[in-house]
Coordinates of C-alpha atoms and ligand atoms in Angstrom, one line a residue:
Chain A
M639 CA 160.0 4.1 -46.7
S640 CA 161.3 0.6 -47.0
I641 CA 158.7 -2.1 -46.3
R642 CA 160.0 -5.2 -44.6
G643 CA 160.0 -8.3 -46.8
V644 CA 158.5 -11.5 -45.6
E645 CA 160.6 -14.3 -44.1
L646 CA 160.1 -17.6 -45.9
G647 CA 160.9 -21.2 -44.8
L648 CA 160.5 -24.2 -47.0
R649 CA 160.5 -27.2 -44.7
G650 CA 160.8 -30.7 -46.2
L651 CA 158.7 -29.5 -49.1
G652 CA 157.6 -32.1 -51.7
K653 CA 155.2 -32.2 -54.5
A654 CA 154.0 -35.0 -56.7
I655 CA 151.6 -34.6 -59.6
A656 CA 149.8 -37.6 -60.9
N657 CA 152.1 -40.0 -58.9
R658 CA 155.2 -38.4 -60.4
T659 CA 157.5 -36.7 -57.9
I660 CA 158.3 -33.2 -59.2
L661 CA 160.0 -31.8 -56.1
H662 CA 161.4 -33.7 -53.2
D663 CA 162.6 -32.6 -49.7
I664 CA 163.2 -29.0 -50.4
N665 CA 164.6 -27.2 -47.4
L666 CA 165.4 -23.5 -47.5
E667 CA 165.3 -20.4 -45.3
I668 CA 164.9 -17.1 -47.0
K669 CA 165.7 -13.9 -45.1
P670 CA 163.4 -10.9 -45.2
G671 CA 164.2 -8.8 -48.2
E672 CA 166.4 -11.4 -49.8
F673 CA 166.6 -11.7 -53.6
I674 CA 166.6 -15.3 -54.7
A675 CA 167.0 -16.6 -58.2
V676 CA 165.9 -20.1 -59.2
I677 CA 167.4 -21.7 -62.3
G678 CA 167.2 -25.2 -63.8
K679 CA 166.4 -27.0 -66.9
S680 CA 162.9 -26.8 -68.4
G681 CA 160.4 -29.0 -66.6
C682 CA 162.5 -29.3 -63.5
G683 CA 159.8 -27.9 -61.3
K684 CA 160.6 -24.1 -61.0
T685 CA 157.1 -23.0 -61.7
T686 CA 155.8 -25.7 -59.4
L687 CA 158.0 -24.3 -56.6
L688 CA 156.7 -20.8 -57.2
R689 CA 153.1 -22.0 -57.2
L690 CA 153.7 -23.8 -53.9
I691 CA 155.1 -20.6 -52.3
A692 CA 152.1 -18.6 -53.7
G693 CA 149.7 -21.1 -52.2
L694 CA 148.2 -21.9 -55.6
T695 CA 148.9 -25.6 -55.1
E696 CA 149.1 -27.7 -51.9
P697 CA 152.4 -29.4 -51.1
T698 CA 152.2 -33.2 -51.0
I699 CA 154.4 -33.2 -48.0
G700 CA 156.2 -30.6 -45.8
Q701 CA 155.2 -27.0 -45.5
V702 CA 155.8 -23.4 -46.5
A703 CA 156.3 -21.1 -43.5
L704 CA 155.6 -17.4 -43.7
D705 CA 157.3 -15.5 -40.9
D706 CA 157.4 -18.8 -39.1
S707 CA 153.7 -19.6 -39.3
P708 CA 152.7 -22.3 -41.7
L709 CA 150.9 -21.2 -44.9
D710 CA 147.4 -22.4 -45.3
G711 CA 145.8 -21.8 -48.7
L712 CA 146.6 -18.7 -50.8
N713 CA 149.7 -16.7 -49.7
P714 CA 148.4 -13.3 -48.7
A715 CA 151.8 -11.7 -48.8
A716 CA 152.6 -12.7 -52.3
R717 CA 152.1 -11.0 -55.7
V718 CA 153.0 -13.0 -58.8
M719 CA 154.3 -11.8 -62.1
F720 CA 153.7 -14.5 -64.7
Q721 CA 155.6 -15.2 -67.8
D722 CA 152.6 -14.2 -69.9
A723 CA 151.5 -10.8 -68.7
R724 CA 147.9 -11.9 -68.0
L725 CA 146.4 -8.5 -68.5
L726 CA 142.7 -8.0 -68.7
P727 CA 142.2 -6.6 -72.2
W728 CA 138.8 -5.1 -71.3
K729 CA 140.2 -2.9 -68.6
R730 CA 142.3 0.3 -69.2
V731 CA 145.9 0.2 -68.2
W732 CA 145.3 1.9 -64.9
E733 CA 142.4 -0.3 -64.1
N734 CA 144.6 -3.3 -64.6
V735 CA 146.9 -2.0 -62.0
A736 CA 144.1 -1.0 -59.6
L737 CA 142.7 -4.6 -59.8
G738 CA 144.7 -5.7 -56.8
L739 CA 144.3 -2.6 -54.8
P740 CA 141.7 -2.1 -52.1
G741 CA 138.9 0.0 -53.5
L742 CA 140.4 0.1 -56.9
N743 CA 142.5 3.1 -55.8
A744 CA 143.3 5.2 -58.9
D745 CA 146.0 7.4 -57.3
Q746 CA 147.9 4.4 -56.1
A747 CA 147.6 2.8 -59.5
L748 CA 148.9 5.9 -61.2
Q749 CA 151.8 6.0 -58.7
A750 CA 152.8 2.5 -59.6
L751 CA 152.5 3.2 -63.3
H752 CA 154.8 6.2 -62.8
Q753 CA 157.3 3.9 -61.0
V754 CA 157.6 1.7 -64.1
G755 CA 157.5 4.6 -66.5
L756 CA 154.1 3.9 -68.0
A757 CA 152.1 6.8 -66.5
D758 CA 151.5 8.4 -69.9
R759 CA 149.7 5.2 -71.1
A760 CA 147.4 5.0 -68.1
Y761 CA 144.1 5.5 -70.0
D762 CA 145.0 3.3 -73.0
W763 CA 143.7 -0.2 -73.6
P764 CA 146.3 -3.0 -73.0
L765 CA 145.9 -4.4 -76.6
G766 CA 147.7 -1.3 -77.8
L767 CA 150.8 -1.9 -75.7
S768 CA 154.1 -3.5 -76.9
G769 CA 155.5 -6.6 -75.4
G770 CA 157.8 -4.7 -73.1
E771 CA 155.1 -2.3 -72.1
R772 CA 152.8 -5.2 -71.2
Q773 CA 155.4 -6.7 -68.9
R774 CA 156.0 -3.2 -67.4
L775 CA 152.3 -3.0 -66.7
A776 CA 152.3 -6.5 -65.2
L777 CA 155.1 -5.3 -62.9
A778 CA 153.3 -2.2 -61.9
R779 CA 150.3 -4.3 -61.0
A780 CA 152.5 -6.6 -59.0
I781 CA 154.1 -3.9 -56.9
A782 CA 151.2 -1.5 -56.7
N783 CA 150.2 -2.4 -53.1
T784 CA 153.7 -2.8 -51.9
P785 CA 153.7 -6.6 -51.4
S786 CA 156.2 -8.1 -49.0
L787 CA 156.9 -11.0 -51.3
L788 CA 157.2 -10.8 -55.1
L789 CA 157.3 -14.0 -57.1
L790 CA 158.5 -13.7 -60.7
D791 CA 158.2 -16.6 -63.1
E792 CA 160.4 -16.0 -66.1
P793 CA 158.9 -12.6 -66.5
F794 CA 161.2 -11.3 -69.2
G795 CA 161.6 -14.5 -71.2
A796 CA 159.7 -13.2 -74.2
L797 CA 161.5 -9.8 -74.3
D798 CA 164.3 -8.8 -76.6
A799 CA 167.8 -8.5 -75.0
L800 CA 167.8 -4.7 -74.6
T801 CA 164.3 -4.5 -73.1
R802 CA 165.2 -7.4 -70.8
I803 CA 168.2 -5.6 -69.4
E804 CA 166.1 -2.5 -68.9
M805 CA 163.5 -4.5 -67.0
Q806 CA 166.1 -6.2 -64.9
H807 CA 167.3 -2.8 -63.8
L808 CA 163.8 -1.7 -63.0
V809 CA 163.1 -4.8 -60.9
E810 CA 166.4 -4.3 -59.0
Q811 CA 165.6 -0.6 -58.4
L812 CA 162.1 -1.4 -57.1
W813 CA 163.4 -4.2 -54.9
R814 CA 165.9 -1.8 -53.4
A815 CA 163.3 0.9 -52.8
Q816 CA 160.5 -1.3 -51.4
G817 CA 162.5 -4.0 -49.7
F818 CA 160.3 -6.9 -50.5
T819 CA 161.5 -10.5 -50.6
A820 CA 161.9 -11.5 -54.2
I821 CA 162.0 -14.9 -55.9
L822 CA 162.9 -14.9 -59.6
V823 CA 162.6 -17.9 -61.7
T824 CA 164.7 -17.6 -64.9
H825 CA 166.4 -19.6 -67.6
D826 CA 168.9 -16.8 -68.0
V827 CA 172.0 -17.6 -65.9
E828 CA 173.4 -14.1 -66.3
E829 CA 170.1 -12.6 -65.2
A830 CA 170.2 -14.7 -62.1
I831 CA 173.8 -13.6 -61.2
A832 CA 173.1 -10.0 -62.0
L833 CA 170.1 -9.7 -59.6
A834 CA 170.2 -12.4 -56.9
D835 CA 171.7 -12.6 -53.5
R836 CA 171.5 -16.3 -53.9
V837 CA 171.1 -18.5 -56.9
L838 CA 169.4 -21.9 -56.5
L839 CA 169.8 -24.6 -59.0
I840 CA 167.0 -27.2 -59.1
Q841 CA 168.0 -30.6 -60.4
N842 CA 166.7 -34.1 -59.8
Q843 CA 163.8 -32.9 -57.8
H844 CA 165.8 -31.0 -55.2
I845 CA 168.0 -28.0 -54.7
A846 CA 171.3 -29.1 -56.2
L847 CA 173.2 -25.9 -55.6
N848 CA 172.6 -23.0 -53.3
L849 CA 175.1 -20.3 -54.3
P850 CA 175.4 -16.9 -52.6
I851 CA 176.6 -14.1 -54.9
H852 CA 178.7 -11.6 -53.1
L853 CA 179.4 -9.2 -56.0
P854 CA 178.7 -5.6 -55.2
R855 CA 175.7 -4.0 -56.9
S856 CA 175.1 -2.8 -59.6
R857 CA 176.9 -5.7 -61.1
Q858 CA 179.1 -5.5 -64.1
R859 CA 178.4 -8.4 -66.4
G860 CA 181.8 -8.1 -68.1
S861 CA 183.8 -8.6 -64.9
A862 CA 186.0 -11.6 -64.4
E863 CA 184.2 -12.6 -61.1
F864 CA 180.9 -12.5 -62.9
A865 CA 182.3 -14.8 -65.6
A866 CA 183.7 -17.2 -63.0
I867 CA 180.4 -17.5 -61.3
K868 CA 178.7 -18.1 -64.6
D869 CA 181.1 -20.9 -65.4
Q870 CA 180.6 -22.4 -62.0
L871 CA 176.8 -22.5 -62.5
L872 CA 176.9 -23.8 -66.0
G873 CA 179.3 -26.4 -64.9
A874 CA 176.9 -27.5 -62.2
I875 CA 174.0 -27.6 -64.7
F876 CA 175.8 -29.6 -67.4
G877 CA 178.2 -31.6 -65.2
A878 CA 181.9 -32.2 -65.7
G879 CA 181.5 -32.2 -69.5
Y880 CA 180.7 -28.5 -69.6
P881 CA 184.1 -26.7 -69.6
L882 CA 185.5 -29.2 -71.9
A883 CA 182.7 -28.8 -74.4
T884 CA 183.2 -25.0 -74.5
R885 CA 186.9 -25.4 -75.0
V886 CA 186.3 -27.7 -78.0
V887 CA 183.9 -25.2 -79.4
G888 CA 186.3 -22.3 -78.8
A889 CA 189.3 -24.0 -80.3
Chain B
M1114 CA 140.7 15.1 -97.2
A1115 CA 143.6 16.6 -95.2
L1116 CA 145.9 15.9 -98.1
A1117 CA 143.7 17.7 -100.6
I1118 CA 143.5 20.7 -98.4
E1119 CA 147.2 21.1 -98.1
Q1120 CA 147.7 21.2 -101.9
P1121 CA 147.6 24.5 -103.7
T1122 CA 144.0 25.4 -104.6
T1123 CA 144.4 25.4 -108.4
S1124 CA 145.6 21.9 -108.7
A1125 CA 143.5 20.7 -105.8
T1126 CA 140.0 21.5 -107.1
R1127 CA 139.8 18.5 -109.5
P1128 CA 141.1 15.7 -107.2
A1129 CA 139.1 17.2 -104.3
R1130 CA 135.9 17.1 -106.3
R1131 CA 136.5 13.6 -107.4
L1132 CA 137.1 12.6 -103.8
Q1133 CA 133.8 14.3 -102.8
L1134 CA 132.0 12.5 -105.6
R1135 CA 133.4 9.2 -104.5
Q1136 CA 132.4 9.7 -100.9
L1137 CA 128.9 10.7 -102.1
G1138 CA 128.8 7.6 -104.1
Q1139 CA 129.8 5.4 -101.2
R1140 CA 127.1 6.9 -99.0
W1141 CA 124.2 6.9 -101.4
L1142 CA 124.9 4.1 -103.9
P1143 CA 123.5 1.3 -101.7
W1144 CA 120.1 3.2 -101.7
L1145 CA 119.9 3.4 -105.5
V1146 CA 118.4 -0.1 -106.1
P1147 CA 115.8 0.1 -103.3
V1148 CA 114.6 3.6 -104.4
L1149 CA 114.4 2.4 -108.0
L1150 CA 112.4 -0.7 -107.0
I1151 CA 110.0 1.4 -105.0
G1152 CA 109.7 3.8 -108.0
V1153 CA 108.9 1.0 -110.4
W1154 CA 106.4 -0.4 -107.9
Q1155 CA 104.7 2.9 -107.5
L1156 CA 104.6 3.4 -111.3
S1157 CA 103.2 -0.1 -112.0
A1158 CA 100.5 0.4 -109.4
T1159 CA 99.6 3.8 -110.7
L1160 CA 99.4 2.6 -114.3
G1161 CA 97.3 -0.4 -113.2
W1162 CA 99.9 -3.1 -114.2
I1163 CA 99.5 -4.6 -110.7
S1164 CA 96.1 -4.9 -109.2
A1165 CA 95.7 -3.2 -105.8
R1166 CA 94.4 -6.5 -104.5
V1167 CA 97.8 -8.1 -105.1
L1168 CA 100.0 -5.2 -104.1
P1169 CA 98.8 -1.7 -103.4
A1170 CA 101.0 1.3 -104.4
P1171 CA 103.6 2.5 -101.8
S1172 CA 101.7 5.8 -101.7
T1173 CA 98.5 4.0 -100.7
I1174 CA 100.3 2.1 -98.0
L1175 CA 101.7 5.4 -96.6
Q1176 CA 98.2 6.9 -96.7
T1177 CA 96.8 3.9 -94.9
T1178 CA 99.5 4.1 -92.3
W1179 CA 98.8 7.7 -91.7
D1180 CA 95.1 7.0 -91.3
L1181 CA 95.7 4.2 -88.9
L1182 CA 98.0 6.4 -86.9
L1183 CA 95.5 9.1 -86.6
H1184 CA 92.3 7.2 -86.2
H1185 CA 93.0 3.7 -85.1
N1186 CA 95.7 3.9 -82.5
L1187 CA 98.3 2.2 -84.6
L1188 CA 101.0 3.3 -82.1
G1189 CA 99.1 1.5 -79.3
D1190 CA 99.3 -1.7 -81.4
I1191 CA 103.0 -1.3 -82.0
A1192 CA 103.5 -0.6 -78.3
I1193 CA 101.6 -3.8 -77.4
S1194 CA 103.6 -5.9 -79.7
T1195 CA 106.9 -4.4 -78.6
R1196 CA 105.9 -5.0 -75.0
R1197 CA 105.1 -8.6 -75.6
A1198 CA 108.5 -9.0 -77.4
L1199 CA 110.4 -7.4 -74.5
V1200 CA 108.7 -9.2 -71.7
G1201 CA 109.3 -12.5 -73.5
L1202 CA 112.9 -11.6 -74.0
A1203 CA 113.3 -10.5 -70.4
I1204 CA 111.9 -13.8 -69.1
G1205 CA 113.5 -16.2 -71.5
G1206 CA 116.7 -14.3 -72.0
G1207 CA 117.1 -13.7 -68.3
L1208 CA 116.8 -17.4 -67.6
G1209 CA 119.1 -18.3 -70.5
F1210 CA 121.7 -15.8 -69.2
G1211 CA 121.4 -17.0 -65.6
F1212 CA 121.7 -20.7 -66.5
G1213 CA 124.5 -19.9 -68.8
L1214 CA 126.4 -18.3 -66.0
L1215 CA 125.6 -21.0 -63.5
N1216 CA 126.5 -23.9 -65.8
G1217 CA 129.6 -22.1 -67.0
T1218 CA 130.8 -21.6 -63.4
F1219 CA 129.6 -24.6 -61.4
A1220 CA 130.4 -28.2 -62.5
I1221 CA 127.4 -29.6 -60.5
S1222 CA 124.9 -27.4 -62.2
E1223 CA 126.4 -28.1 -65.5
Q1224 CA 126.1 -31.8 -65.1
L1225 CA 122.6 -31.4 -63.8
F1226 CA 121.2 -29.2 -66.6
D1227 CA 123.4 -28.9 -69.6
S1228 CA 122.6 -32.2 -71.4
S1229 CA 118.9 -31.6 -70.9
F1230 CA 119.1 -28.2 -72.4
Q1231 CA 121.1 -29.5 -75.3
M1232 CA 118.3 -32.0 -75.9
I1233 CA 115.5 -29.6 -75.7
R1234 CA 117.4 -27.2 -77.9
N1235 CA 116.8 -29.5 -80.8
I1236 CA 113.1 -28.9 -80.7
P1237 CA 112.1 -26.3 -83.2
H1238 CA 110.2 -24.1 -80.7
L1239 CA 107.5 -23.1 -83.2
A1240 CA 106.6 -26.8 -83.4
L1241 CA 105.4 -26.5 -79.8
L1242 CA 102.6 -24.1 -80.9
P1243 CA 99.7 -26.6 -80.9
L1244 CA 100.8 -27.9 -77.6
V1245 CA 101.2 -24.5 -76.1
I1246 CA 97.7 -23.6 -77.2
L1247 CA 96.5 -26.7 -75.5
W1248 CA 98.2 -25.8 -72.3
F1249 CA 97.6 -22.1 -72.1
G1250 CA 94.8 -21.4 -74.5
I1251 CA 95.3 -18.7 -77.0
G1252 CA 95.9 -15.9 -74.5
E1253 CA 98.9 -13.7 -73.6
T1254 CA 100.6 -16.5 -71.7
A1255 CA 100.9 -18.7 -74.7
R1256 CA 102.5 -15.9 -76.7
L1257 CA 105.0 -15.0 -74.0
F1258 CA 105.8 -18.6 -73.3
L1259 CA 106.7 -19.1 -77.0
V1260 CA 108.9 -16.0 -77.2
A1261 CA 110.6 -16.8 -73.9
F1262 CA 111.2 -20.4 -75.0
G1263 CA 112.7 -19.2 -78.3
V1264 CA 115.1 -16.6 -76.9
F1265 CA 116.2 -18.9 -74.0
F1266 CA 118.6 -21.0 -76.1
P1267 CA 120.6 -18.4 -78.0
L1268 CA 121.3 -16.6 -74.7
Y1269 CA 122.0 -19.7 -72.7
L1270 CA 124.4 -21.3 -75.3
N1271 CA 126.4 -18.1 -75.9
T1272 CA 126.6 -17.1 -72.2
Y1273 CA 127.7 -20.6 -71.3
H1274 CA 130.2 -20.7 -74.1
G1275 CA 131.5 -17.3 -73.2
V1276 CA 132.0 -18.2 -69.5
R1277 CA 133.7 -21.5 -70.4
S1278 CA 136.1 -19.9 -72.9
I1279 CA 137.6 -17.5 -70.4
D1280 CA 141.3 -18.2 -70.0
P1281 CA 141.7 -20.0 -66.7
K1282 CA 145.1 -18.2 -66.3
L1283 CA 143.2 -14.9 -66.0
R1284 CA 141.0 -16.4 -63.3
E1285 CA 144.1 -17.6 -61.5
M1286 CA 145.6 -14.1 -61.8
G1287 CA 142.5 -12.7 -60.2
I1288 CA 142.7 -15.1 -57.3
V1289 CA 146.4 -14.3 -56.7
Y1290 CA 145.5 -10.6 -56.7
G1291 CA 143.0 -11.1 -54.0
L1292 CA 139.7 -10.7 -55.8
S1293 CA 136.6 -12.0 -54.1
K1294 CA 134.1 -14.3 -55.8
W1295 CA 132.1 -11.2 -56.8
G1296 CA 135.2 -9.4 -57.9
L1297 CA 136.2 -12.3 -60.1
F1298 CA 132.7 -12.2 -61.7
R1299 CA 132.6 -8.5 -62.1
H1300 CA 136.1 -7.9 -63.4
I1301 CA 137.0 -11.1 -65.2
I1302 CA 134.2 -13.5 -65.9
F1303 CA 131.4 -11.2 -67.0
P1304 CA 133.5 -8.8 -69.2
G1305 CA 135.3 -11.8 -70.6
A1306 CA 132.1 -13.5 -71.6
L1307 CA 130.4 -10.3 -72.8
P1308 CA 131.4 -10.5 -76.5
S1309 CA 129.8 -13.9 -76.7
I1310 CA 126.7 -12.9 -74.6
L1311 CA 126.1 -10.0 -77.0
V1312 CA 126.3 -12.3 -80.0
G1313 CA 123.6 -14.4 -78.2
L1314 CA 121.5 -11.3 -77.6
R1315 CA 121.5 -10.3 -81.3
H1316 CA 120.6 -13.8 -82.3
A1317 CA 117.8 -13.8 -79.6
L1318 CA 116.4 -10.6 -80.9
G1319 CA 115.9 -12.2 -84.3
V1320 CA 114.2 -15.2 -82.8
M1321 CA 112.1 -12.9 -80.7
W1322 CA 110.4 -11.0 -83.6
L1323 CA 110.0 -14.2 -85.6
T1324 CA 108.3 -16.0 -82.8
L1325 CA 106.1 -13.0 -82.0
I1326 CA 104.9 -12.7 -85.6
V1327 CA 103.8 -16.4 -85.6
A1328 CA 102.3 -16.2 -82.2
E1329 CA 100.4 -13.0 -82.9
S1330 CA 99.0 -14.0 -86.2
L1331 CA 97.6 -17.1 -84.6
A1332 CA 95.3 -15.2 -82.3
S1333 CA 95.4 -11.8 -80.8
N1334 CA 93.0 -9.1 -79.7
A1335 CA 95.6 -6.4 -80.1
G1336 CA 99.0 -5.8 -81.6
I1337 CA 100.4 -5.7 -85.1
G1338 CA 99.4 -9.4 -85.6
H1339 CA 95.8 -8.6 -84.7
L1340 CA 95.8 -5.8 -87.3
T1341 CA 97.2 -8.0 -90.1
M1342 CA 94.8 -10.8 -89.2
N1343 CA 91.8 -8.6 -89.5
A1344 CA 93.3 -7.2 -92.7
R1345 CA 93.5 -10.6 -94.2
E1346 CA 89.9 -11.3 -93.4
F1347 CA 88.8 -8.1 -95.1
M1348 CA 91.4 -8.4 -97.8
Q1349 CA 93.1 -5.1 -97.0
T1350 CA 96.3 -5.8 -98.7
D1351 CA 97.7 -2.3 -97.9
V1352 CA 97.3 -3.0 -94.1
L1353 CA 98.9 -6.4 -94.5
V1354 CA 102.0 -4.9 -96.3
M1355 CA 102.2 -2.2 -93.7
G1356 CA 102.2 -4.8 -90.9
I1357 CA 105.1 -6.6 -92.6
V1358 CA 107.0 -3.4 -93.0
I1359 CA 106.5 -2.5 -89.4
Y1360 CA 107.8 -5.9 -88.2
A1361 CA 110.8 -5.4 -90.4
L1362 CA 111.5 -1.9 -89.0
L1363 CA 111.1 -3.1 -85.4
G1364 CA 113.5 -5.9 -86.1
K1365 CA 116.0 -3.5 -87.7
L1366 CA 115.6 -1.1 -84.8
A1367 CA 116.3 -3.8 -82.3
D1368 CA 119.4 -5.0 -84.2
T1369 CA 120.7 -1.5 -84.5
I1370 CA 120.4 -0.9 -80.7
A1371 CA 122.1 -4.2 -80.0
R1372 CA 124.9 -3.3 -82.4
L1373 CA 125.3 0.1 -80.7
I1374 CA 125.6 -1.6 -77.3
E1375 CA 128.1 -4.0 -78.8
R1376 CA 130.2 -1.2 -80.2
R1377 CA 130.2 0.7 -76.9
S1378 CA 131.0 -2.1 -74.6
L1379 CA 133.6 -3.8 -76.8
R1380 CA 135.7 -0.7 -77.5
W1381 CA 138.7 -2.4 -75.9
Q1382 CA 138.9 -4.8 -78.8
V1383 CA 140.1 -2.2 -81.3
G1384 CA 142.6 -0.9 -78.8
A1385 CA 141.8 2.8 -79.5
Ligands
ATP905 N1 149.1 -29.8 -63.6 C1 150.0 -30.6 -64.0 N2 149.7 -31.9 -64.5 C2 150.7 -32.7 -64.8 N3 151.9 -32.5 -64.8 C3 152.3 -31.2 -64.4 C4 151.4 -30.3 -64.0 N4 152.1 -29.1 -63.6 C5 153.4 -29.4 -63.8 N5 153.5 -30.7 -64.3 C6 154.8 -31.3 -64.6 O1 155.7 -31.0 -63.6 C7 157.0 -30.8 -64.1 C8 157.5 -29.5 -63.6 O2 156.7 -28.5 -64.2 P1 157.1 -26.9 -64.0 O3 156.1 -26.2 -64.8 O4 157.3 -26.6 -62.6 O5 158.5 -26.9 -64.8 P2 159.4 -25.6 -65.0 O6 160.7 -25.9 -64.3 O7 158.7 -24.4 -64.6 O8 159.7 -25.6 -66.5 P3 159.8 -24.4 -67.6 O9 161.2 -23.9 -67.4 O10 159.7 -25.1 -68.9 O11 158.8 -23.5 -67.3 C9 156.9 -30.9 -65.6 O12 157.4 -32.2 -66.0 C10 155.4 -30.8 -65.8 O13 155.1 -31.6 -66.9
MG906 MG1 157.9 -22.7 -65.7

């Protein structure tokens, strides 16, 4: 039972905070069920873009369109998974999941926990969970009521490499099963290439690169195509100096 | 314990017994000094080293307590004092809690009230006693007013602080996950502020008894304070000491209850 993802349009979107332009003239159409990854240097405005789409801040100019109708206030379709898990320590694991469900539905919460492999911890307190389990729980909470838009803000940044790969697979699997539109902010270029249909690079307040990834899923990180795309992205981030610098280091 | 049981019995007996002794010691050792003190007190009184005027023997006090229970409705007096304490707590504490929530949540109400509360807080509330008598006379209203005034501040300050110290990121999460205003309060703000509120409650309970003792010994026609006042007039030291002990026990009881509530509602903090 695949749920249709939401269609998103960013139209001339701009945001200034305290008279400083963070984002300027962002234009982008996102198809229903598309998986977008957003990369860029720290402070370039990735989180700000996500908050605009979630309706947590108002754009200074332009608009966010949701299935072609302009967004006003909080985005009802969106669920956000934050970098810090933002769990409620005073609620049991299942209650944390049930938080965003109508009527605090326990069955639905357990179902979501089952999907992320955390069903056996349903009645524990969050303080007893490991870092990876906490993010799993946050993911379960985000997908529990089958949202049509999932916004992920560097959700795996704090995890170790192995757990991170595990979580990436999990997200991909859930995305395939549920068919939501996904926007993943990450600082990990490989993560972006492994998961996204399209990778956006934000630089100088706008989308500097909009790169579709046509590799078949599930993607092999060791493949030559994968490495070529990674080089292309890193080259775009660091400018012409990038391949040269790596060659010097490699020599 | 489990370790000792698994060992073969012959070698186990001695360490096991030592363990038992140590547990016994841990449980009973704290009681040794109080029991000794009471013993010495009893002995000194019996032997006439201390005059009964100054300090009657523990046995005499027990006897007096028994008499009062049977023939003078001591329980009724205790009930009256307890009721006064609780009504004062409900009024003052309720107001403190309410204003703490309001001022923690709404900027307007904070700007309106907080600095005034902070100023009034610096008045030692017992210093108001003469004024309160002037306003209300020496009746029940005066006593309740004083208790309510005293417990207002611990609850106000701690509730306010508890609400303010909730991580705004959690609040934002709640908003993204579609919680209503009431949902935010019920699931995030109140439970988040609860540890601080309970600290305020325990503090308020201490203030409550202290204020009540002062207010009751000023003028009362019933209650523990009334008993002790009469006792002073008739130089019944045993009744006086009994009154003091009852106040102490009531205070201890309140604190124990508060601590139980704390332990039950803050189970999540230990993660078990
Ligand atoms: N509330 C705010 N007040 C002032 N400046 C802000 C605010 N929010 C964001 N900014 C500024 O906007 C810029 C972009 O912030 P944003 O959090 O979107 O960056 P980011 O790309 O997510 O960075 P990172 O990768 O480090 O998370 C930063 O320079 C930041 O200082
Ligand atoms: Mg960010």
